[in-house]
Coordinates of C-alpha atoms in Angstrom, one line a residue:
X1 CA 107.3 167.1 100.3
X2 CA 106.6 169.7 98.5
X3 CA 107.2 170.2 94.8
X4 CA 106.4 173.5 92.4
X5 CA 106.6 172.1 89.5
X6 CA 106.1 174.1 86.1
X7 CA 104.0 171.2 84.0
X8 CA 100.4 172.5 82.1
X9 CA 99.7 168.9 83.3
X10 CA 98.4 169.4 86.9
X11 CA 95.0 171.1 88.1
X12 CA 98.1 173.2 90.1
X13 CA 101.3 174.6 90.7
X14 CA 102.4 173.7 93.6
X15 CA 101.7 170.8 95.4
X16 CA 102.0 169.8 99.4
X17 CA 101.6 166.5 100.8
X18 CA 102.7 164.1 103.2
X19 CA 104.4 161.1 102.5
X20 CA 106.9 158.3 103.4
X21 CA 109.5 157.0 102.3
X22 CA 107.8 153.2 101.0
X23 CA 105.4 155.0 99.3
X24 CA 108.0 156.6 97.3
X25 CA 108.7 153.2 96.5
X26 CA 105.4 152.2 95.3
X27 CA 104.9 155.4 93.0
X28 CA 108.1 154.3 92.1
X29 CA 107.0 150.4 90.7
X30 CA 104.2 151.6 89.6
X31 CA 105.1 154.2 87.4
X32 CA 107.9 151.3 86.2
X33 CA 105.7 148.5 85.4
X34 CA 103.2 151.3 83.4
X35 CA 106.7 153.1 81.7
X36 CA 108.0 150.2 79.3
X37 CA 111.0 151.0 78.3
X38 CA 111.0 154.4 79.7
X39 CA 113.4 154.9 82.5
X40 CA 112.3 155.8 85.8
X41 CA 114.9 158.0 88.2
X42 CA 115.9 156.5 91.1
X43 CA 115.3 157.0 94.7
X44 CA 117.8 158.1 97.1
X45 CA 119.1 154.8 99.0
X46 CA 117.6 153.7 101.9
X47 CA 120.9 153.6 104.6
X48 CA 120.6 151.6 107.5
X49 CA 124.2 153.2 108.7
X50 CA 124.2 157.2 108.7
X51 CA 126.8 159.6 109.7
X52 CA 125.8 162.6 111.3
X53 CA 122.3 163.5 113.1
X54 CA 118.4 162.3 112.5
X55 CA 118.2 165.5 111.2
X56 CA 120.6 165.7 108.7
X57 CA 119.9 162.3 107.1
X58 CA 116.3 163.6 106.9
X59 CA 116.7 166.5 104.8
X60 CA 119.2 164.0 102.8
X61 CA 116.2 161.9 101.9
X62 CA 113.5 164.7 101.3
X63 CA 116.2 166.3 98.6
X64 CA 116.8 162.8 97.2
X65 CA 112.9 162.5 97.0
X66 CA 112.6 165.6 95.7
X67 CA 114.9 164.9 93.2
X68 CA 113.4 162.0 92.3
X69 CA 110.1 164.3 91.9
X70 CA 111.7 167.3 89.2
X71 CA 113.0 164.1 87.9
X72 CA 109.8 162.5 86.8
X73 CA 107.7 165.8 86.5
X74 CA 109.6 166.5 83.3
X75 CA 109.3 163.0 81.4
X76 CA 105.9 163.0 79.6
X77 CA 105.2 159.4 79.5
X78 CA 105.7 158.8 83.9
X79 CA 103.3 162.2 83.4
X80 CA 100.6 160.6 81.8
X81 CA 100.9 158.1 84.6
X82 CA 96.9 159.0 87.5
X83 CA 98.7 156.5 90.1
X84 CA 101.5 160.0 90.0
X85 CA 98.9 162.8 89.9
X86 CA 96.8 161.1 92.8
X87 CA 100.1 160.7 94.8
X88 CA 101.3 164.2 93.5
X89 CA 98.1 165.8 94.2
X90 CA 96.0 164.2 97.3
X91 CA 96.4 163.2 100.9
X92 CA 94.6 159.3 99.3
X93 CA 96.4 156.4 101.5
X94 CA 98.2 153.5 99.0
X95 CA 95.7 151.9 98.5
X96 CA 93.2 154.1 97.6
X97 CA 94.8 156.0 95.0
X98 CA 94.7 152.3 93.7
X99 CA 90.9 152.2 94.0
X100 CA 90.2 155.1 92.1
X101 CA 92.9 154.9 89.1
X102 CA 90.8 151.0 89.5
X103 CA 87.3 153.0 89.3
X104 CA 86.8 151.7 91.9
X105 CA 86.6 154.4 94.9
X106 CA 83.8 156.9 95.8
X107 CA 85.2 159.4 93.6
X108 CA 87.2 160.0 89.9
X109 CA 91.1 160.6 89.8
X110 CA 89.6 164.4 88.7
X111 CA 87.3 164.5 91.3
X112 CA 89.8 163.7 94.5
X113 CA 92.3 165.8 93.2
X114 CA 90.2 168.5 92.6
X115 CA 88.5 167.8 96.4
X116 CA 92.0 168.0 97.8
X117 CA 92.8 170.8 95.7
X118 CA 89.8 173.6 97.0
X119 CA 89.6 172.0 100.9
X120 CA 93.1 170.8 101.8
X121 CA 96.4 173.8 101.0
X122 CA 94.0 176.3 99.7
X123 CA 96.1 176.4 96.4
X124 CA 93.6 176.7 93.7
X125 CA 90.8 178.7 93.4

């Protein structure tokens, strides 16, 4: 997914990461746990029945996930979650994100984000 944001909360204005639908499900669950009464946007449905081509289904889901992320990054409470920042600005797996947030990873949250920014997408100069 490609996300462009004007939020000053992110190291980079553009983020390009590969994530599976189940990782979005995990992220939404984590955001819900930590957001208290703040509503977390819904994910697009995981329909097993779809009329049309596979490419069309994938594109519709991608658009739905993009909209989910755009709504999430507009919420100040959700933006305070380190998991969101690692999800969008690193290629860490879900277990690696959890370890990093809990201080058990080989890098801090900031180090993981800066490492990705400098080495992978080339969007931090």
